[in-house]
Amino acid sequence: MLNDYTYAKNPKSHIYYCSKKNKGCKARVKLDRNGIIINKAEDSTHFHPPPKYYQTSSGEYIKLSS
Ligand SMILES: [Zn+2]
Protein backbone atom coordinates (compact mmCIF):
# COMPACT_ATOMS: atom_id res chain seq x y z
CA MET A 1 0.00 0.00 0.00
CA LEU A 2 1.34 3.39 -1.00
CA ASN A 3 -0.35 6.80 -0.90
CA ASP A 4 -3.70 5.10 -0.20
CA TYR A 5 -3.45 3.05 -3.36
CA THR A 6 -2.91 -0.67 -3.40
CA TYR A 7 -0.40 -2.41 -5.61
CA ALA A 8 0.26 -5.96 -6.67
CA LYS A 9 3.81 -7.17 -7.19
CA ASN A 10 4.93 -8.58 -10.48
CA PRO A 11 6.57 -11.87 -9.42
CA LYS A 12 9.21 -11.58 -12.14
CA SER A 13 10.40 -8.07 -11.34
CA HIS A 14 10.54 -5.36 -8.71
CA ILE A 15 7.63 -3.54 -10.26
CA TYR A 16 4.37 -3.18 -8.39
CA TYR A 17 1.32 -2.54 -10.51
CA CYS A 18 -1.82 -0.79 -9.37
CA SER A 19 -4.39 -3.28 -8.14
CA LYS A 20 -6.76 -1.82 -10.71
CA LYS A 21 -4.34 -2.55 -13.54
CA ASN A 22 -6.84 -4.98 -15.04
CA LYS A 23 -9.32 -2.11 -15.21
CA GLY A 24 -6.92 -0.05 -17.30
CA CYS A 25 -4.92 1.87 -14.70
CA LYS A 26 -1.31 2.26 -15.83
CA ALA A 27 0.12 3.43 -12.53
CA ARG A 28 3.03 1.40 -11.24
CA VAL A 29 5.83 1.61 -8.71
CA LYS A 30 9.33 0.37 -9.33
CA LEU A 31 11.71 -0.43 -6.50
CA ASP A 32 15.44 -0.77 -6.65
CA ARG A 33 17.25 -3.67 -4.99
CA ASN A 34 17.20 -1.80 -1.68
CA GLY A 35 13.46 -1.32 -1.78
CA ILE A 36 13.72 2.36 -2.63
CA ILE A 37 11.00 3.71 -4.89
CA ILE A 38 12.39 4.88 -8.21
CA ASN A 39 9.13 5.92 -9.75
CA LYS A 40 8.61 8.40 -12.53
CA ALA A 41 5.81 10.90 -12.01
CA GLU A 42 3.95 9.80 -15.11
CA ASP A 43 3.97 6.25 -13.81
CA SER A 44 2.18 7.15 -10.61
CA THR A 45 -0.93 8.76 -12.06
CA HIS A 46 -4.12 6.87 -11.35
CA PHE A 47 -7.27 7.47 -13.30
CA HIS A 48 -9.43 6.53 -10.34
CA PRO A 49 -9.67 7.60 -6.69
CA PRO A 50 -7.89 5.48 -4.09
CA PRO A 51 -9.90 2.62 -2.62
CA LYS A 52 -11.34 3.22 0.81
CA TYR A 53 -9.73 1.11 3.47
CA TYR A 54 -10.29 0.87 7.15
CA GLN A 55 -7.41 -0.27 9.35
CA THR A 56 -8.47 -2.41 12.26
CA SER A 57 -6.84 -2.38 15.69
CA SER A 58 -4.96 -5.55 14.73
CA GLY A 59 -3.39 -3.79 11.76
CA GLU A 60 -5.45 -5.44 9.07
CA TYR A 61 -6.95 -3.47 6.21
CA ILE A 62 -10.58 -3.95 5.34
CA LYS A 63 -11.84 -2.72 2.01
CA LEU A 64 -14.95 -0.60 2.48
CA SER A 65 -15.89 -0.10 -1.16
CA SER A 66 -14.46 -0.69 -4.56
ZN1 LIG B 1 -4.50 2.94 -10.11
PDB file of N, CA and C and ligand atoms in Angstrom:
ATOM      1  N   MET A   1       0.844  -1.194   0.000  1.00  0.00           N
ATOM      2  CA  MET A   1       0.000   0.000   0.000  1.00  0.00           C
ATOM      3  C   MET A   1       0.879   1.243   0.000  1.00  0.00           C
ATOM      4  N   LEU A   2       0.542   2.185  -0.866  1.00  0.00           N
ATOM      5  CA  LEU A   2       1.340   3.392  -1.002  1.00  0.00           C
ATOM      6  C   LEU A   2       0.413   4.543  -1.383  1.00  0.00           C
ATOM      7  N   ASN A   3       0.476   5.613  -0.611  1.00  0.00           N
ATOM      8  CA  ASN A   3      -0.352   6.797  -0.897  1.00  0.00           C
ATOM      9  C   ASN A   3      -1.830   6.435  -1.076  1.00  0.00           C
ATOM     10  N   ASP A   4      -2.296   5.530  -0.215  1.00  0.00           N
ATOM     11  CA  ASP A   4      -3.695   5.100  -0.202  1.00  0.00           C
ATOM     12  C   ASP A   4      -4.076   4.208  -1.383  1.00  0.00           C
ATOM     13  N   TYR A   5      -3.158   3.970  -2.267  1.00  0.00           N
ATOM     14  CA  TYR A   5      -3.446   3.050  -3.357  1.00  0.00           C
ATOM     15  C   TYR A   5      -2.847   1.689  -3.035  1.00  0.00           C
ATOM     16  N   THR A   6      -3.431   0.672  -3.603  1.00  0.00           N
ATOM     17  CA  THR A   6      -2.913  -0.672  -3.398  1.00  0.00           C
ATOM     18  C   THR A   6      -2.236  -1.144  -4.678  1.00  0.00           C
ATOM     19  N   TYR A   7      -1.190  -1.939  -4.485  1.00  0.00           N
ATOM     20  CA  TYR A   7      -0.405  -2.413  -5.613  1.00  0.00           C
ATOM     21  C   TYR A   7      -0.207  -3.917  -5.497  1.00  0.00           C
ATOM     22  N   ALA A   8      -0.030  -4.537  -6.627  1.00  0.00           N
ATOM     23  CA  ALA A   8       0.260  -5.961  -6.668  1.00  0.00           C
ATOM     24  C   ALA A   8       1.622  -6.155  -7.314  1.00  0.00           C
ATOM     25  N   LYS A   9       2.454  -6.989  -6.691  1.00  0.00           N
ATOM     26  CA  LYS A   9       3.811  -7.175  -7.188  1.00  0.00           C
ATOM     27  C   LYS A   9       3.839  -8.090  -8.403  1.00  0.00           C
ATOM     28  N   ASN A  10       4.619  -7.683  -9.370  1.00  0.00           N
ATOM     29  CA  ASN A  10       4.926  -8.578 -10.477  1.00  0.00           C
ATOM     30  C   ASN A  10       5.961  -9.586  -9.976  1.00  0.00           C
ATOM     31  N   PRO A  11       5.645 -10.884  -9.997  1.00  0.00           N
ATOM     32  CA  PRO A  11       6.571 -11.873  -9.422  1.00  0.00           C
ATOM     33  C   PRO A  11       7.903 -11.964 -10.141  1.00  0.00           C
ATOM     34  N   LYS A  12       7.977 -11.453 -11.356  1.00  0.00           N
ATOM     35  CA  LYS A  12       9.213 -11.580 -12.139  1.00  0.00           C
ATOM     36  C   LYS A  12      10.070 -10.321 -12.083  1.00  0.00           C
ATOM     37  N   SER A  13       9.641  -9.312 -11.349  1.00  0.00           N
ATOM     38  CA  SER A  13      10.401  -8.074 -11.336  1.00  0.00           C
ATOM     39  C   SER A  13      10.168  -7.356 -10.016  1.00  0.00           C
ATOM     40  N   HIS A  14      10.747  -6.187  -9.897  1.00  0.00           N
ATOM     41  CA  HIS A  14      10.541  -5.365  -8.707  1.00  0.00           C
ATOM     42  C   HIS A  14       9.501  -4.284  -8.964  1.00  0.00           C
ATOM     43  N   ILE A  15       8.655  -4.528  -9.912  1.00  0.00           N
ATOM     44  CA  ILE A  15       7.631  -3.545 -10.256  1.00  0.00           C
ATOM     45  C   ILE A  15       6.312  -3.946  -9.602  1.00  0.00           C
ATOM     46  N   TYR A  16       5.690  -2.967  -8.973  1.00  0.00           N
ATOM     47  CA  TYR A  16       4.368  -3.176  -8.391  1.00  0.00           C
ATOM     48  C   TYR A  16       3.358  -2.433  -9.261  1.00  0.00           C
ATOM     49  N   TYR A  17       2.363  -3.155  -9.689  1.00  0.00           N
ATOM     50  CA  TYR A  17       1.323  -2.540 -10.511  1.00  0.00           C
ATOM     51  C   TYR A  17       0.121  -2.204  -9.653  1.00  0.00           C
ATOM     52  N   CYS A  18      -0.587  -1.146 -10.048  1.00  0.00           N
ATOM     53  CA  CYS A  18      -1.817  -0.786  -9.368  1.00  0.00           C
ATOM     54  C   CYS A  18      -2.764  -1.977  -9.357  1.00  0.00           C
ATOM     55  N   SER A  19      -3.476  -2.147  -8.233  1.00  0.00           N
ATOM     56  CA  SER A  19      -4.389  -3.284  -8.137  1.00  0.00           C
ATOM     57  C   SER A  19      -5.565  -3.152  -9.096  1.00  0.00           C
ATOM     58  N   LYS A  20      -5.726  -1.976  -9.689  1.00  0.00           N
ATOM     59  CA  LYS A  20      -6.756  -1.820 -10.710  1.00  0.00           C
ATOM     60  C   LYS A  20      -6.165  -1.847 -12.117  1.00  0.00           C
ATOM     61  N   LYS A  21      -4.990  -2.433 -12.232  1.00  0.00           N
ATOM     62  CA  LYS A  21      -4.343  -2.554 -13.538  1.00  0.00           C
ATOM     63  C   LYS A  21      -5.259  -3.235 -14.548  1.00  0.00           C
ATOM     64  N   ASN A  22      -5.972  -4.265 -14.099  1.00  0.00           N
ATOM     65  CA  ASN A  22      -6.838  -4.981 -15.039  1.00  0.00           C
ATOM     66  C   ASN A  22      -8.065  -4.170 -15.430  1.00  0.00           C
ATOM     67  N   LYS A  23      -8.244  -3.012 -14.799  1.00  0.00           N
ATOM     68  CA  LYS A  23      -9.316  -2.107 -15.206  1.00  0.00           C
ATOM     69  C   LYS A  23      -8.772  -0.969 -16.069  1.00  0.00           C
ATOM     70  N   GLY A  24      -7.496  -1.006 -16.375  1.00  0.00           N
ATOM     71  CA  GLY A  24      -6.925  -0.053 -17.296  1.00  0.00           C
ATOM     72  C   GLY A  24      -6.012   0.981 -16.666  1.00  0.00           C
ATOM     73  N   CYS A  25      -5.802   0.910 -15.349  1.00  0.00           N
ATOM     74  CA  CYS A  25      -4.920   1.875 -14.704  1.00  0.00           C
ATOM     75  C   CYS A  25      -3.465   1.517 -15.013  1.00  0.00           C
ATOM     76  N   LYS A  26      -2.698   2.513 -15.440  1.00  0.00           N
ATOM     77  CA  LYS A  26      -1.314   2.260 -15.835  1.00  0.00           C
ATOM     78  C   LYS A  26      -0.315   2.618 -14.745  1.00  0.00           C
ATOM     79  N   ALA A  27      -0.798   3.031 -13.583  1.00  0.00           N
ATOM     80  CA  ALA A  27       0.122   3.431 -12.527  1.00  0.00           C
ATOM     81  C   ALA A  27       0.917   2.230 -12.028  1.00  0.00           C
ATOM     82  N   ARG A  28       2.179   2.462 -11.769  1.00  0.00           N
ATOM     83  CA  ARG A  28       3.025   1.401 -11.243  1.00  0.00           C
ATOM     84  C   ARG A  28       4.149   2.009 -10.418  1.00  0.00           C
ATOM     85  N   VAL A  29       4.737   1.177  -9.565  1.00  0.00           N
ATOM     86  CA  VAL A  29       5.833   1.609  -8.713  1.00  0.00           C
ATOM     87  C   VAL A  29       6.985   0.646  -8.930  1.00  0.00           C
ATOM     88  N   LYS A  30       8.150   1.210  -9.163  1.00  0.00           N
ATOM     89  CA  LYS A  30       9.331   0.371  -9.333  1.00  0.00           C
ATOM     90  C   LYS A  30      10.276   0.585  -8.152  1.00  0.00           C
ATOM     91  N   LEU A  31      10.783  -0.506  -7.626  1.00  0.00           N
ATOM     92  CA  LEU A  31      11.711  -0.429  -6.502  1.00  0.00           C
ATOM     93  C   LEU A  31      13.091  -0.888  -6.950  1.00  0.00           C
ATOM     94  N   ASP A  32      14.108  -0.268  -6.376  1.00  0.00           N
ATOM     95  CA  ASP A  32      15.441  -0.774  -6.654  1.00  0.00           C
ATOM     96  C   ASP A  32      15.746  -1.932  -5.692  1.00  0.00           C
ATOM     97  N   ARG A  33      16.945  -2.473  -5.765  1.00  0.00           N
ATOM     98  CA  ARG A  33      17.248  -3.668  -4.986  1.00  0.00           C
ATOM     99  C   ARG A  33      17.224  -3.398  -3.483  1.00  0.00           C
ATOM    100  N   ASN A  34      17.257  -2.145  -3.097  1.00  0.00           N
ATOM    101  CA  ASN A  34      17.199  -1.804  -1.680  1.00  0.00           C
ATOM    102  C   ASN A  34      15.781  -1.463  -1.224  1.00  0.00           C
ATOM    103  N   GLY A  35      14.830  -1.603  -2.127  1.00  0.00           N
ATOM    104  CA  GLY A  35      13.458  -1.316  -1.776  1.00  0.00           C
ATOM    105  C   GLY A  35      13.114   0.151  -1.849  1.00  0.00           C
ATOM    106  N   ILE A  36      13.985   0.941  -2.482  1.00  0.00           N
ATOM    107  CA  ILE A  36      13.718   2.361  -2.629  1.00  0.00           C
ATOM    108  C   ILE A  36      12.887   2.599  -3.890  1.00  0.00           C
ATOM    109  N   ILE A  37      11.871   3.425  -3.753  1.00  0.00           N
ATOM    110  CA  ILE A  37      10.998   3.706  -4.891  1.00  0.00           C
ATOM    111  C   ILE A  37      11.734   4.567  -5.910  1.00  0.00           C
ATOM    112  N   ILE A  38      11.765   4.100  -7.141  1.00  0.00           N
ATOM    113  CA  ILE A  38      12.392   4.876  -8.214  1.00  0.00           C
ATOM    114  C   ILE A  38      11.338   5.077  -9.301  1.00  0.00           C
ATOM    115  N   ASN A  39      10.298   5.760  -8.908  1.00  0.00           N
ATOM    116  CA  ASN A  39       9.130   5.918  -9.753  1.00  0.00           C
ATOM    117  C   ASN A  39       9.189   7.222 -10.535  1.00  0.00           C
ATOM    118  N   LYS A  40       8.759   7.175 -11.765  1.00  0.00           N
ATOM    119  CA  LYS A  40       8.607   8.400 -12.529  1.00  0.00           C
ATOM    120  C   LYS A  40       7.211   8.960 -12.299  1.00  0.00           C
ATOM    121  N   ALA A  41       7.085  10.264 -12.339  1.00  0.00           N
ATOM    122  CA  ALA A  41       5.810  10.897 -12.014  1.00  0.00           C
ATOM    123  C   ALA A  41       4.696  10.406 -12.930  1.00  0.00           C
ATOM    124  N   GLU A  42       5.006  10.215 -14.192  1.00  0.00           N
ATOM    125  CA  GLU A  42       3.946   9.804 -15.110  1.00  0.00           C
ATOM    126  C   GLU A  42       3.529   8.355 -14.877  1.00  0.00           C
ATOM    127  N   ASP A  43       4.331   7.628 -14.123  1.00  0.00           N
ATOM    128  CA  ASP A  43       3.967   6.251 -13.813  1.00  0.00           C
ATOM    129  C   ASP A  43       3.056   6.144 -12.594  1.00  0.00           C
ATOM    130  N   SER A  44       2.899   7.230 -11.863  1.00  0.00           N
ATOM    131  CA  SER A  44       2.176   7.147 -10.607  1.00  0.00           C
ATOM    132  C   SER A  44       0.805   7.821 -10.688  1.00  0.00           C
ATOM    133  N   THR A  45       0.362   8.110 -11.897  1.00  0.00           N
ATOM    134  CA  THR A  45      -0.926   8.763 -12.063  1.00  0.00           C
ATOM    135  C   THR A  45      -2.032   7.724 -12.212  1.00  0.00           C
ATOM    136  N   HIS A  46      -2.972   7.770 -11.277  1.00  0.00           N
ATOM    137  CA  HIS A  46      -4.119   6.871 -11.353  1.00  0.00           C
ATOM    138  C   HIS A  46      -5.284   7.599 -12.010  1.00  0.00           C
ATOM    139  N   PHE A  47      -6.093   6.862 -12.698  1.00  0.00           N
ATOM    140  CA  PHE A  47      -7.267   7.471 -13.303  1.00  0.00           C
ATOM    141  C   PHE A  47      -8.505   7.275 -12.443  1.00  0.00           C
ATOM    142  N   HIS A  48      -8.313   6.824 -11.237  1.00  0.00           N
ATOM    143  CA  HIS A  48      -9.428   6.530 -10.340  1.00  0.00           C
ATOM    144  C   HIS A  48      -9.034   6.990  -8.955  1.00  0.00           C
ATOM    145  N   PRO A  49      -9.999   7.230  -8.066  1.00  0.00           N
ATOM    146  CA  PRO A  49      -9.666   7.602  -6.693  1.00  0.00           C
ATOM    147  C   PRO A  49      -9.138   6.393  -5.938  1.00  0.00           C
ATOM    148  N   PRO A  50      -8.396   6.612  -4.858  1.00  0.00           N
ATOM    149  CA  PRO A  50      -7.887   5.477  -4.090  1.00  0.00           C
ATOM    150  C   PRO A  50      -9.027   4.717  -3.444  1.00  0.00           C
ATOM    151  N   PRO A  51      -8.875   3.408  -3.309  1.00  0.00           N
ATOM    152  CA  PRO A  51      -9.900   2.625  -2.624  1.00  0.00           C
ATOM    153  C   PRO A  51      -9.970   3.014  -1.160  1.00  0.00           C
ATOM    154  N   LYS A  52     -11.142   2.863  -0.596  1.00  0.00           N
ATOM    155  CA  LYS A  52     -11.341   3.222   0.808  1.00  0.00           C
ATOM    156  C   LYS A  52     -11.038   2.005   1.680  1.00  0.00           C
ATOM    157  N   TYR A  53     -10.084   2.190   2.573  1.00  0.00           N
ATOM    158  CA  TYR A  53      -9.728   1.109   3.475  1.00  0.00           C
ATOM    159  C   TYR A  53      -9.883   1.564   4.917  1.00  0.00           C
ATOM    160  N   TYR A  54     -10.208   0.614   5.722  1.00  0.00           N
ATOM    161  CA  TYR A  54     -10.288   0.869   7.151  1.00  0.00           C
ATOM    162  C   TYR A  54      -9.288  -0.041   7.839  1.00  0.00           C
ATOM    163  N   GLN A  55      -8.409   0.539   8.657  1.00  0.00           N
ATOM    164  CA  GLN A  55      -7.410  -0.268   9.346  1.00  0.00           C
ATOM    165  C   GLN A  55      -7.920  -0.646  10.728  1.00  0.00           C
ATOM    166  N   THR A  56      -7.968  -1.930  10.982  1.00  0.00           N
ATOM    167  CA  THR A  56      -8.466  -2.414  12.265  1.00  0.00           C
ATOM    168  C   THR A  56      -7.390  -2.267  13.328  1.00  0.00           C
ATOM    169  N   SER A  57      -7.789  -2.502  14.578  1.00  0.00           N
ATOM    170  CA  SER A  57      -6.844  -2.384  15.687  1.00  0.00           C
ATOM    171  C   SER A  57      -5.740  -3.430  15.603  1.00  0.00           C
ATOM    172  N   SER A  58      -5.992  -4.516  14.879  1.00  0.00           N
ATOM    173  CA  SER A  58      -4.962  -5.548  14.732  1.00  0.00           C
ATOM    174  C   SER A  58      -4.056  -5.272  13.542  1.00  0.00           C
ATOM    175  N   GLY A  59      -4.269  -4.166  12.842  1.00  0.00           N
ATOM    176  CA  GLY A  59      -3.390  -3.792  11.755  1.00  0.00           C
ATOM    177  C   GLY A  59      -3.833  -4.279  10.400  1.00  0.00           C
ATOM    178  N   GLU A  60      -4.967  -4.954  10.354  1.00  0.00           N
ATOM    179  CA  GLU A  60      -5.450  -5.439   9.068  1.00  0.00           C
ATOM    180  C   GLU A  60      -6.207  -4.335   8.336  1.00  0.00           C
ATOM    181  N   TYR A  61      -6.197  -4.429   7.022  1.00  0.00           N
ATOM    182  CA  TYR A  61      -6.945  -3.474   6.211  1.00  0.00           C
ATOM    183  C   TYR A  61      -8.223  -4.145   5.703  1.00  0.00           C
ATOM    184  N   ILE A  62      -9.309  -3.464   5.853  1.00  0.00           N
ATOM    185  CA  ILE A  62     -10.583  -3.952   5.337  1.00  0.00           C
ATOM    186  C   ILE A  62     -11.052  -2.989   4.258  1.00  0.00           C
ATOM    187  N   LYS A  63     -11.374  -3.540   3.113  1.00  0.00           N
ATOM    188  CA  LYS A  63     -11.838  -2.718   2.007  1.00  0.00           C
ATOM    189  C   LYS A  63     -13.302  -2.351   2.237  1.00  0.00           C
ATOM    190  N   LEU A  64     -13.592  -1.058   2.214  1.00  0.00           N
ATOM    191  CA  LEU A  64     -14.949  -0.602   2.481  1.00  0.00           C
ATOM    192  C   LEU A  64     -15.777  -0.555   1.209  1.00  0.00           C
ATOM    193  N   SER A  65     -15.163  -0.160   0.114  1.00  0.00           N
ATOM    194  CA  SER A  65     -15.894  -0.099  -1.156  1.00  0.00           C
ATOM    195  C   SER A  65     -14.895  -0.202  -2.288  1.00  0.00           C
ATOM    196  N   SER A  66     -15.390  -0.526  -3.449  1.00  0.00           N
ATOM    197  CA  SER A  66     -14.461  -0.689  -4.555  1.00  0.00           C
ATOM    198  C   SER A  66     -14.382   0.530  -5.390  1.00  0.00           C
TER     199      SER A  66
HETATM  200 ZN    ZN B   1      -4.503   2.936 -10.106  1.00  0.00          ZN
END
